[in-house]
Amino acid sequence: MDKWILKLTGSTVEAGSKTVGYEWHAVGGVGVEYLALLLVALLAVVWVSYRWMPAELSPARKGILIVLRVSFLLLLVGVLLRPVLTLKLEREIRQTLLVLLDTSRSMAIQDPRVSGEDLNRAAIAMGRLDPKAGLGIDLDAGTTALVGNVTRTNILQGALQNERLNLLPEIAERFDVVGFTFGLGTQVKEVGQVSWDSVSETNGVRKATLDDFPWVNHINAVHSATAMGDSLREVLNRKRGQPLAGIWVASDGGQNTGTQPRALIQELKEAGVPLYFYGVGITSPRDIIVTEMSAPPASFLEDELLVKVRVRSQGLAGENAQLVLTLNGDKVAEETVTFGPDAEQEIPLRFQTTATGDFELRASIEPREDETDGDNNAVMRRLRVLDDKIRVLFVEQSPRWDYRYLQAVLTRDRRVEVKTLLLEGDPALAREEGSPYLEQFPENKKDLFAYDVVVFGDVDPKSLSVTQQENLNEFVSRFGGAFVMIAGRQHSPLGYAETPVGDLLPVEFPQVTTAGSEEAGDKAIYVELTSLGKTDPMLDLSDGETTNDSLWEDLPPIYWVAPVERKPGAEVLMVDPAVEGEHGKRPVIARHQYGLGQVLYVGTDNTWRWRRNVGDLYYTRFWGQVNQRMAQQRFVGADKRTQISLNSQNYLTGDRVRAYVRLYQEGYEPWDEETVRGVVVDGDGAQSDQLLKAVAGQPGLFFAEFAAPTAGQYQFYVAPAPDTKRAFTVVEASLEMAETAMNAQLMEDLAKQTGGRFFREENLHELVDSIKRKKVTVPSREEVELWATPLYFLMILLVVTVEWVIRKFSHLK
């Protein structure tokens, strides 16, 4: 019946649609009740007009004529009312399956397949083994040689082009297919679409073949990182609103940048889009990865330098390797690394600097023949070795115990040039020629800014003017100086609340406590290193025989800690574990960045107690490392009137380098130009200019941002101060090779939680049948204007003709 209605009305509908209902209405909006009244009125008029017909006319013929006349009038009225017939249609459409192929650099890894299972998986993918044969087949020597060391991209292409598996053609029989390649989230690329209409025909039969997917041949591992989460979100947003059967991801499961894929689980579940994964690679490849090296950017000549190297191993439990540390290619330290279960370990190395200059510090392990990737076995850093002295200003109120021992340590340290101000000491000491003592605190900036580190003991804030305190604040914040405060029971730090010096500190003070309100107790306090303190070289007292944790646990207790709280953002390195404050355990040692400089807070006057039984050994090492760590910022920049600050010392190619430069004239007045020329110099001496612009509201501060150039060693300086340089290193992005194992666990979790499934080669033949098909229909409406169809006018003509014929036979006019 639907076909006849469409033919008679001259209407057409989209192929595959079927009619599921009808509606009709008049364009003028006339309702059924009005049409009924109109019909009754027409019947009455016609009946009255036909009742005066000749008596010889039979009642039946009268009735026919009445009906014909009423029909004619109704059809004429219909032209005015313009009736429309609406056909309710429904069309079933095919779902779309999105195919994401991983093209990050980790897909270029040649997995050394040695186990029978891994060899069988490669053989299945490459078409050398029946897909349903399982993993217990012994391969011949030729097949083993062929599949034993191919790239993951080769495996993926082999599986997609495998005629035995016939994955893509079978998927195309059931779904429309849209292919993408992905790596970085912003570089998702659509590479091809295959719909049923685009499938080629052979002898009149439409059948999908591998020839319909030419883009499989052009998969390349090119992206420097993998952002699986961002890539999934990108393709989902592009195809949102389309009927999706799911997303099939072929990948090694790498995820090293961008949104974590697990953050998209709820979004995918709400959209009804399951994830299906094909895991490419092996789960435990043999590999050694040197991931990180912790080393200071600057050191002093003949210093013993502590370097910590992090090494991760996979599949090498029970094996050994030599970790070698070189300085400009010369071996300076070596350590045997014993590998356990797949994990990361930190290896400490110590060496003594013997020459000044800028050096390349490199930590490496010789690659093994059976490693997955031999290019991730080394890391490099820049090291500057100086033959200079740290200029320290040590200010103390009275000669308390910590003052006596610390002053002696600073005086004996060959790296330190110390000037001491003892506020309650004899002023005559400072008047002697060559005296290490000062008579008063520096009155002007020039004298104060000549120092690298300022150390305050229990100094009465009333001993300093507001100007002197402000100068000290500026010394740290604007000129990259370092400030150390050692707490005391009379004044420091509580007496500095709401002062420029108090603003410097990484701690804040309870509202009700005043200086000197807490008396020393006789309860022993065994300090505890925080997780951050355990990894900080400044607090590393180890000597190669005893671990740092053991040394700190064995140190004598202290008996007093100042009652303070940590400031938000401060790095707490040591705590009193017995006292819990509002923001955690009471800090004993805390540090933070204040402007361009560093501030260290030591919350006890009992560090001298750590000398018991061992003398100056650990006490001297602790305070020597404090001085070296706090002075580094000044020595990296060299000239105090030119402060260069980079957001990092090490960059990946393409990272953003952000450079801040503070320039001051000889009297420390801010540089008043609008722009300054910066210069980047590579290892070959080639230069490139970078324009720095003045920062509004910050006199003397200039800023520039530029992309890190190609891999290499660089120096940055500004034209007004060419002797003040900051070195930085650029390396190729190596995120992809930081983890070479296939992350099967991530892919399994994502598939399970979204209603999909994870596949390896042994069950890949089940993929097509596992993708759930749903009947998806699209409703539509087709309106047919009945009054304007040929059928309508044929009906009018038919009614008029039949009435005319009957009237003629009835001898009526």
mmCIF file of C-alpha atoms in Angstrom, residues 5-342:
data_model
loop_
_atom_site.group_PDB
_atom_site.id
_atom_site.type_symbol
_atom_site.label_atom_id
_atom_site.label_comp_id
_atom_site.label_asym_id
_atom_site.label_seq_id
_atom_site.Cartn_x
_atom_site.Cartn_y
_atom_site.Cartn_z
ATOM 1 C CA ILE A 5 0.486 5.844 -2.205
ATOM 2 C CA LEU A 6 3.956 7.027 -3.222
ATOM 3 C CA LYS A 7 3.303 6.246 -6.892
ATOM 4 C CA LEU A 8 -0.138 7.846 -7.011
ATOM 5 C CA THR A 9 1.090 10.964 -5.220
ATOM 6 C CA GLY A 10 4.285 11.146 -7.282
ATOM 7 C CA SER A 11 6.460 11.153 -4.097
ATOM 8 C CA THR A 12 9.908 9.626 -3.447
ATOM 9 C CA VAL A 13 11.680 8.653 -0.195
ATOM 10 C CA GLU A 14 15.315 7.809 0.613
ATOM 11 C CA ALA A 15 16.345 4.254 -0.219
ATOM 12 C CA GLY A 16 16.033 1.883 2.716
ATOM 13 C CA SER A 17 13.274 3.878 4.387
ATOM 14 C CA LYS A 18 9.960 2.366 5.343
ATOM 15 C CA THR A 19 6.654 3.946 6.353
ATOM 16 C CA VAL A 20 5.665 3.460 9.981
ATOM 17 C CA GLY A 21 2.655 5.822 10.174
ATOM 18 C CA TYR A 22 0.561 8.563 8.584
ATOM 19 C CA GLU A 23 -0.710 12.008 9.537
ATOM 20 C CA TRP A 24 -2.615 14.646 7.612
ATOM 21 C CA HIS A 25 -3.411 18.291 8.140
ATOM 22 C CA ALA A 26 -4.584 21.365 6.259
ATOM 23 C CA VAL A 27 -2.115 24.124 5.533
ATOM 24 C CA GLY A 28 -4.600 26.660 6.770
ATOM 25 C CA GLY A 29 -4.826 24.871 10.088
ATOM 26 C CA VAL A 30 -8.519 23.907 9.750
ATOM 27 C CA GLY A 31 -9.450 21.192 12.231
ATOM 28 C CA VAL A 32 -11.481 18.007 11.709
ATOM 29 C CA GLU A 33 -14.541 19.381 13.525
ATOM 30 C CA TYR A 34 -14.805 22.274 11.079
ATOM 31 C CA LEU A 35 -14.513 19.952 8.119
ATOM 32 C CA ALA A 36 -17.306 17.801 9.580
ATOM 33 C CA LEU A 37 -19.578 20.836 9.885
ATOM 34 C CA LEU A 38 -18.678 21.842 6.307
ATOM 35 C CA LEU A 39 -19.533 18.356 5.094
ATOM 36 C CA VAL A 40 -22.929 18.424 6.846
ATOM 37 C CA ALA A 41 -23.683 21.851 5.356
ATOM 38 C CA LEU A 42 -22.746 20.717 1.831
ATOM 39 C CA LEU A 43 -24.856 17.581 2.198
ATOM 40 C CA ALA A 44 -27.823 19.676 3.281
ATOM 41 C CA VAL A 45 -27.462 22.098 0.361
ATOM 42 C CA VAL A 46 -27.049 19.338 -2.189
ATOM 43 C CA TRP A 47 -29.922 17.289 -0.746
ATOM 44 C CA VAL A 48 -32.257 20.280 -0.868
ATOM 45 C CA SER A 49 -31.252 21.052 -4.457
ATOM 46 C CA TYR A 50 -31.684 17.460 -5.617
ATOM 47 C CA ARG A 51 -35.051 16.822 -3.897
ATOM 48 C CA TRP A 52 -36.781 18.911 -6.616
ATOM 49 C CA MET A 53 -35.614 16.543 -9.298
ATOM 50 C CA PRO A 54 -38.186 14.800 -11.497
ATOM 51 C CA ALA A 55 -40.197 12.208 -9.673
ATOM 52 C CA GLU A 56 -39.337 9.525 -12.239
ATOM 53 C CA LEU A 57 -35.677 9.668 -11.112
ATOM 54 C CA SER A 58 -35.068 6.663 -8.875
ATOM 55 C CA PRO A 59 -33.959 7.215 -5.259
ATOM 56 C CA ALA A 60 -30.733 5.281 -5.882
ATOM 57 C CA ARG A 61 -29.723 7.492 -8.775
ATOM 58 C CA LYS A 62 -30.630 10.567 -6.717
ATOM 59 C CA GLY A 63 -28.377 9.316 -3.930
ATOM 60 C CA ILE A 64 -25.464 8.713 -6.344
ATOM 61 C CA LEU A 65 -25.830 12.174 -7.818
ATOM 62 C CA ILE A 66 -25.942 13.714 -4.343
ATOM 63 C CA VAL A 67 -22.782 11.858 -3.327
ATOM 64 C CA LEU A 68 -20.965 12.858 -6.536
ATOM 65 C CA ARG A 69 -21.941 16.490 -6.170
ATOM 66 C CA VAL A 70 -20.872 16.574 -2.505
ATOM 67 C CA SER A 71 -17.570 14.922 -3.439
ATOM 68 C CA PHE A 72 -16.963 17.472 -6.159
ATOM 69 C CA LEU A 73 -17.641 20.362 -3.821
ATOM 70 C CA LEU A 74 -15.397 18.865 -1.142
ATOM 71 C CA LEU A 75 -12.572 18.443 -3.661
ATOM 72 C CA LEU A 76 -12.936 22.082 -4.663
ATOM 73 C CA VAL A 77 -12.864 23.144 -1.032
ATOM 74 C CA GLY A 78 -9.763 20.969 -0.636
ATOM 75 C CA VAL A 79 -7.928 23.104 -3.166
ATOM 76 C CA LEU A 80 -8.533 26.040 -0.858
ATOM 77 C CA LEU A 81 -7.670 24.135 2.329
ATOM 78 C CA ARG A 82 -4.518 22.542 0.766
ATOM 79 C CA PRO A 83 -4.505 19.185 2.616
ATOM 80 C CA VAL A 84 -1.079 17.600 3.305
ATOM 81 C CA LEU A 85 -0.386 13.919 3.971
ATOM 82 C CA THR A 86 2.648 13.298 6.228
ATOM 83 C CA LEU A 87 4.395 9.955 5.951
ATOM 84 C CA LYS A 88 6.312 8.889 9.085
ATOM 85 C CA LEU A 89 9.479 7.167 7.836
ATOM 86 C CA GLU A 90 12.273 5.199 9.465
ATOM 87 C CA ARG A 91 15.635 4.219 7.959
ATOM 88 C CA GLU A 92 18.213 1.838 9.434
ATOM 89 C CA ILE A 93 21.780 3.117 9.155
ATOM 90 C CA ARG A 94 25.192 1.460 9.594
ATOM 91 C CA GLN A 95 27.287 2.154 12.680
ATOM 92 C CA THR A 96 30.802 3.527 12.352
ATOM 93 C CA LEU A 97 33.895 1.941 13.879
ATOM 94 C CA LEU A 98 36.809 4.326 14.484
ATOM 95 C CA VAL A 99 40.233 2.741 14.012
ATOM 96 C CA LEU A 100 43.184 4.432 15.774
ATOM 97 C CA LEU A 101 46.679 3.325 14.776
ATOM 98 C CA ASP A 102 49.606 4.300 17.013
ATOM 99 C CA THR A 103 52.342 6.130 15.044
ATOM 100 C CA SER A 104 54.516 7.254 17.957
ATOM 101 C CA ARG A 105 58.240 6.486 17.916
ATOM 102 C CA SER A 106 57.936 3.614 20.360
ATOM 103 C CA MET A 107 56.205 1.705 17.550
ATOM 104 C CA ALA A 108 59.583 1.627 15.762
ATOM 105 C CA ILE A 109 61.056 -0.510 18.548
ATOM 106 C CA GLN A 110 62.404 -3.847 17.344
ATOM 107 C CA ASP A 111 61.379 -6.133 20.171
ATOM 108 C CA PRO A 112 63.926 -8.941 20.596
ATOM 109 C CA ARG A 113 61.469 -11.830 20.768
ATOM 110 C CA VAL A 114 63.079 -14.794 22.489
ATOM 111 C CA SER A 115 60.206 -16.625 24.204
ATOM 112 C CA GLY A 116 58.100 -19.107 22.239
ATOM 113 C CA GLU A 117 54.885 -17.210 22.991
ATOM 114 C CA ASP A 118 56.224 -13.888 21.710
ATOM 115 C CA LEU A 119 57.583 -15.564 18.563
ATOM 116 C CA ASN A 120 54.233 -17.233 17.898
ATOM 117 C CA ARG A 121 52.406 -13.931 18.314
ATOM 118 C CA ALA A 122 54.636 -12.307 15.714
ATOM 119 C CA ALA A 123 54.192 -15.279 13.377
ATOM 120 C CA ILE A 124 50.395 -15.027 13.643
ATOM 121 C CA ALA A 125 50.457 -11.310 12.864
ATOM 122 C CA MET A 126 52.811 -11.752 9.903
ATOM 123 C CA GLY A 127 50.644 -14.506 8.380
ATOM 124 C CA ARG A 128 53.175 -17.290 9.022
ATOM 125 C CA LEU A 129 50.921 -19.166 11.420
ATOM 126 C CA ASP A 130 47.228 -20.034 11.544
ATOM 127 C CA PRO A 131 45.464 -17.318 13.618
ATOM 128 C CA LYS A 132 43.670 -20.013 15.597
ATOM 129 C CA ALA A 133 46.753 -22.177 16.169
ATOM 130 C CA GLY A 134 47.490 -20.757 19.616
ATOM 131 C CA LEU A 135 50.871 -20.174 21.252
ATOM 132 C CA GLY A 136 52.169 -23.706 21.668
ATOM 133 C CA ILE A 137 53.508 -24.237 18.145
ATOM 134 C CA ASP A 138 57.216 -24.854 17.509
ATOM 135 C CA LEU A 139 58.307 -22.575 14.672
ATOM 136 C CA ASP A 140 60.841 -23.574 12.055
ATOM 137 C CA ALA A 141 64.168 -21.779 11.911
ATOM 138 C CA GLY A 142 63.197 -19.674 8.895
ATOM 139 C CA THR A 143 60.047 -18.327 10.521
ATOM 140 C CA THR A 144 61.868 -17.651 13.800
ATOM 141 C CA ALA A 145 64.526 -15.655 11.975
ATOM 142 C CA LEU A 146 61.866 -13.708 10.066
ATOM 143 C CA VAL A 147 59.722 -12.654 13.017
ATOM 144 C CA GLY A 148 62.305 -12.597 15.824
ATOM 145 C CA ASN A 149 63.295 -8.949 15.498
ATOM 146 C CA VAL A 150 60.748 -6.894 13.548
ATOM 147 C CA THR A 151 59.373 -3.497 14.553
ATOM 148 C CA ARG A 152 56.022 -3.045 16.207
ATOM 149 C CA THR A 153 54.845 -1.096 13.172
ATOM 150 C CA ASN A 154 55.751 -4.089 10.997
ATOM 151 C CA ILE A 155 53.728 -6.348 13.291
ATOM 152 C CA LEU A 156 50.750 -3.994 13.131
ATOM 153 C CA GLN A 157 50.859 -3.722 9.343
ATOM 154 C CA GLY A 158 51.226 -7.477 9.063
ATOM 155 C CA ALA A 159 48.138 -8.082 11.187
ATOM 156 C CA LEU A 160 46.055 -5.526 9.248
ATOM 157 C CA GLN A 161 47.141 -6.983 5.865
ATOM 158 C CA ASN A 162 46.873 -10.615 6.957
ATOM 159 C CA GLU A 163 44.425 -12.360 4.595
ATOM 160 C CA ARG A 164 43.911 -15.154 7.105
ATOM 161 C CA LEU A 165 42.701 -12.692 9.714
ATOM 162 C CA ASN A 166 40.967 -10.463 7.119
ATOM 163 C CA LEU A 167 40.178 -7.987 9.887
ATOM 164 C CA LEU A 168 39.434 -4.734 8.054
ATOM 165 C CA PRO A 169 37.370 -6.267 5.193
ATOM 166 C CA GLU A 170 35.197 -8.189 7.661
ATOM 167 C CA ILE A 171 34.729 -5.075 9.775
ATOM 168 C CA ALA A 172 33.722 -3.136 6.635
ATOM 169 C CA GLU A 173 31.034 -5.744 5.906
ATOM 170 C CA ARG A 174 29.313 -4.735 9.148
ATOM 171 C CA PHE A 175 30.371 -1.166 9.862
ATOM 172 C CA ASP A 176 31.563 1.975 8.172
ATOM 173 C CA VAL A 177 35.280 2.356 8.971
ATOM 174 C CA VAL A 178 37.164 5.612 9.622
ATOM 175 C CA GLY A 179 40.924 5.278 10.114
ATOM 176 C CA PHE A 180 43.154 7.620 12.131
ATOM 177 C CA THR A 181 46.807 7.741 13.116
ATOM 178 C CA PHE A 182 47.764 9.244 16.472
ATOM 179 C CA GLY A 183 50.694 10.155 18.656
ATOM 180 C CA LEU A 184 50.502 13.632 20.107
ATOM 181 C CA GLY A 185 46.926 14.662 20.888
ATOM 182 C CA THR A 186 46.988 17.643 18.513
ATOM 183 C CA GLN A 187 48.266 15.551 15.624
ATOM 184 C CA VAL A 188 45.449 13.033 15.174
ATOM 185 C CA LYS A 189 45.151 12.528 11.438
ATOM 186 C CA GLU A 190 42.255 10.981 9.520
ATOM 187 C CA VAL A 191 43.785 8.687 6.898
ATOM 188 C CA GLY A 192 40.818 7.015 5.248
ATOM 189 C CA GLN A 193 37.106 6.194 5.240
ATOM 190 C CA VAL A 194 35.398 3.076 3.950
ATOM 191 C CA SER A 195 31.598 3.004 3.755
ATOM 192 C CA TRP A 196 29.519 0.255 2.144
ATOM 193 C CA ASP A 197 28.763 2.470 -0.830
ATOM 194 C CA SER A 198 32.486 2.992 -1.446
ATOM 195 C CA VAL A 199 33.321 -0.713 -1.435
ATOM 196 C CA SER A 200 34.259 -1.924 -4.906
ATOM 197 C CA GLU A 201 32.137 -4.414 -6.863
ATOM 198 C CA THR A 202 33.427 -7.532 -8.638
ATOM 199 C CA ASN A 203 31.110 -9.222 -11.152
ATOM 200 C CA GLY A 204 28.207 -7.291 -9.709
ATOM 201 C CA VAL A 205 28.931 -8.457 -6.170
ATOM 202 C CA ARG A 206 29.874 -5.843 -3.552
ATOM 203 C CA LYS A 207 32.605 -7.195 -1.268
ATOM 204 C CA ALA A 208 35.239 -5.412 0.847
ATOM 205 C CA THR A 209 38.877 -6.362 0.267
ATOM 206 C CA LEU A 210 42.268 -5.253 1.573
ATOM 207 C CA ASP A 211 42.549 -3.039 -1.522
ATOM 208 C CA ASP A 212 39.924 -0.769 0.051
ATOM 209 C CA PHE A 213 42.413 0.144 2.815
ATOM 210 C CA PRO A 214 45.516 1.500 1.051
ATOM 211 C CA TRP A 215 46.416 3.738 4.003
ATOM 212 C CA VAL A 216 47.602 0.713 5.983
ATOM 213 C CA ASN A 217 50.745 0.709 3.817
ATOM 214 C CA HIS A 218 51.717 4.227 4.930
ATOM 215 C CA ILE A 219 51.946 3.865 8.719
ATOM 216 C CA ASN A 220 55.146 5.426 10.107
ATOM 217 C CA ALA A 221 56.400 5.801 13.671
ATOM 218 C CA VAL A 222 57.061 9.559 13.734
ATOM 219 C CA HIS A 223 55.588 11.196 16.838
ATOM 220 C CA SER A 224 57.902 12.089 19.722
ATOM 221 C CA ALA A 225 55.331 11.312 22.424
ATOM 222 C CA THR A 226 52.039 9.490 22.931
ATOM 223 C CA ALA A 227 48.936 11.281 24.166
ATOM 224 C CA MET A 228 46.412 8.463 24.048
ATOM 225 C CA GLY A 229 43.902 10.259 26.260
ATOM 226 C CA ASP A 230 43.953 13.457 24.193
ATOM 227 C CA SER A 231 43.752 11.461 20.952
ATOM 228 C CA LEU A 232 40.697 9.497 22.109
ATOM 229 C CA ARG A 233 38.974 12.717 23.135
ATOM 230 C CA GLU A 234 39.835 14.338 19.800
ATOM 231 C CA VAL A 235 38.328 11.578 17.603
ATOM 232 C CA LEU A 236 35.314 11.288 19.893
ATOM 233 C CA ASN A 237 34.639 15.017 19.529
ATOM 234 C CA ARG A 238 35.081 14.866 15.755
ATOM 235 C CA LYS A 239 32.550 12.062 15.363
ATOM 236 C CA ARG A 240 30.193 13.016 18.170
ATOM 237 C CA GLY A 241 26.564 12.580 17.089
ATOM 238 C CA GLN A 242 27.328 9.746 14.692
ATOM 239 C CA PRO A 243 26.259 6.181 15.549
ATOM 240 C CA LEU A 244 29.549 4.699 16.770
ATOM 241 C CA ALA A 245 30.036 0.974 17.328
ATOM 242 C CA GLY A 246 33.227 1.722 19.238
ATOM 243 C CA ILE A 247 36.871 2.683 18.886
ATOM 244 C CA TRP A 248 39.492 0.099 17.988
ATOM 245 C CA VAL A 249 42.967 1.155 19.111
ATOM 246 C CA ALA A 250 46.076 -0.663 17.865
ATOM 247 C CA SER A 251 48.945 0.442 20.116
ATOM 248 C CA ASP A 252 51.670 -0.560 22.528
ATOM 249 C CA GLY A 253 49.728 1.252 25.260
ATOM 250 C CA GLY A 254 52.187 4.119 25.654
ATOM 251 C CA GLN A 255 50.894 7.186 27.502
ATOM 252 C CA ASN A 256 53.481 9.804 28.409
ATOM 253 C CA THR A 257 51.865 13.190 27.891
ATOM 254 C CA GLY A 258 48.489 14.904 28.025
ATOM 255 C CA THR A 259 45.229 13.698 29.599
ATOM 256 C CA GLN A 260 45.285 10.284 31.220
ATOM 257 C CA PRO A 261 43.022 7.867 29.277
ATOM 258 C CA ARG A 262 41.325 6.724 32.484
ATOM 259 C CA ALA A 263 39.908 10.246 32.848
ATOM 260 C CA LEU A 264 37.757 9.569 29.753
ATOM 261 C CA ILE A 265 36.133 6.351 30.953
ATOM 262 C CA GLN A 266 32.950 7.992 32.229
ATOM 263 C CA GLU A 267 32.629 10.130 29.093
ATOM 264 C CA LEU A 268 32.999 7.069 26.855
ATOM 265 C CA LYS A 269 30.490 5.070 28.909
ATOM 266 C CA GLU A 270 27.913 7.876 28.741
ATOM 267 C CA ALA A 271 28.426 8.105 24.975
ATOM 268 C CA GLY A 272 28.035 4.327 24.664
ATOM 269 C CA VAL A 273 31.405 3.976 22.926
ATOM 270 C CA PRO A 274 33.391 0.877 24.000
ATOM 271 C CA LEU A 275 37.142 0.626 23.467
ATOM 272 C CA TYR A 276 38.692 -2.374 21.755
ATOM 273 C CA PHE A 277 42.475 -2.724 21.955
ATOM 274 C CA TYR A 278 45.036 -4.690 19.998
ATOM 275 C CA GLY A 279 48.229 -4.733 22.062
ATOM 276 C CA VAL A 280 51.359 -4.560 19.900
ATOM 277 C CA GLY A 281 54.735 -5.421 21.430
ATOM 278 C CA ILE A 282 55.932 -7.482 24.366
ATOM 279 C CA THR A 283 55.187 -6.899 28.036
ATOM 280 C CA SER A 284 58.666 -7.395 29.494
ATOM 281 C CA PRO A 285 61.378 -6.561 26.976
ATOM 282 C CA ARG A 286 64.944 -6.585 28.179
ATOM 283 C CA ASP A 287 65.945 -2.979 28.587
ATOM 284 C CA ILE A 288 68.069 -0.660 30.702
ATOM 285 C CA ILE A 289 66.825 2.904 30.945
ATOM 286 C CA VAL A 290 68.881 5.666 32.575
ATOM 287 C CA THR A 291 66.014 7.981 33.395
ATOM 288 C CA GLU A 292 67.407 10.910 35.386
ATOM 289 C CA MET A 293 70.524 12.412 36.906
ATOM 290 C CA SER A 294 70.432 14.715 39.914
ATOM 291 C CA ALA A 295 73.475 16.988 39.940
ATOM 292 C CA PRO A 296 74.053 20.635 40.913
ATOM 293 C CA PRO A 297 74.516 23.103 38.046
ATOM 294 C CA ALA A 298 77.654 24.531 39.691
ATOM 295 C CA SER A 299 80.399 23.318 41.985
ATOM 296 C CA PHE A 300 83.728 24.439 43.387
ATOM 297 C CA LEU A 301 87.193 23.302 42.465
ATOM 298 C CA GLU A 302 88.359 20.242 44.450
ATOM 299 C CA ASP A 303 84.886 19.722 45.893
ATOM 300 C CA GLU A 304 83.517 16.207 46.318
ATOM 301 C CA LEU A 305 80.338 16.214 44.266
ATOM 302 C CA LEU A 306 77.385 13.896 44.901
ATOM 303 C CA VAL A 307 75.494 12.783 41.800
ATOM 304 C CA LYS A 308 72.420 10.556 41.947
ATOM 305 C CA VAL A 309 71.427 8.573 38.870
ATOM 306 C CA ARG A 310 68.086 6.820 38.474
ATOM 307 C CA VAL A 311 68.176 3.544 36.512
ATOM 308 C CA ARG A 312 65.192 1.410 35.503
ATOM 309 C CA SER A 313 65.479 -2.171 34.300
ATOM 310 C CA GLN A 314 63.128 -4.608 32.590
ATOM 311 C CA GLY A 315 63.516 -8.346 32.234
ATOM 312 C CA LEU A 316 67.041 -8.376 33.714
ATOM 313 C CA ALA A 317 66.564 -9.712 37.239
ATOM 314 C CA GLY A 318 69.861 -11.066 38.586
ATOM 315 C CA GLU A 319 71.974 -9.354 35.904
ATOM 316 C CA ASN A 320 74.685 -6.735 36.518
ATOM 317 C CA ALA A 321 75.901 -3.678 34.612
ATOM 318 C CA GLN A 322 78.441 -0.899 35.076
ATOM 319 C CA LEU A 323 77.170 2.640 35.524
ATOM 320 C CA VAL A 324 79.870 5.035 34.351
ATOM 321 C CA LEU A 325 80.036 8.778 35.093
ATOM 322 C CA THR A 326 82.183 10.878 32.754
ATOM 323 C CA LEU A 327 83.181 14.542 32.742
ATOM 324 C CA ASN A 328 83.849 15.754 29.202
ATOM 325 C CA GLY A 329 84.444 12.133 28.251
ATOM 326 C CA ASP A 330 86.846 11.306 31.119
ATOM 327 C CA LYS A 331 85.666 8.669 33.584
ATOM 328 C CA VAL A 332 85.330 10.132 37.081
ATOM 329 C CA ALA A 333 83.204 7.488 38.861
ATOM 330 C CA GLU A 334 81.858 3.994 38.323
ATOM 331 C CA GLU A 335 79.399 1.751 40.145
ATOM 332 C CA THR A 336 78.175 -1.808 39.637
ATOM 333 C CA VAL A 337 74.386 -1.952 39.344
ATOM 334 C CA THR A 338 72.607 -5.188 40.248
ATOM 335 C CA PHE A 339 69.168 -5.495 38.689
ATOM 336 C CA GLY A 340 66.202 -6.974 40.513
ATOM 337 C CA PRO A 341 62.567 -7.314 39.439
ATOM 338 C CA ASP A 342 61.381 -4.684 36.958
#
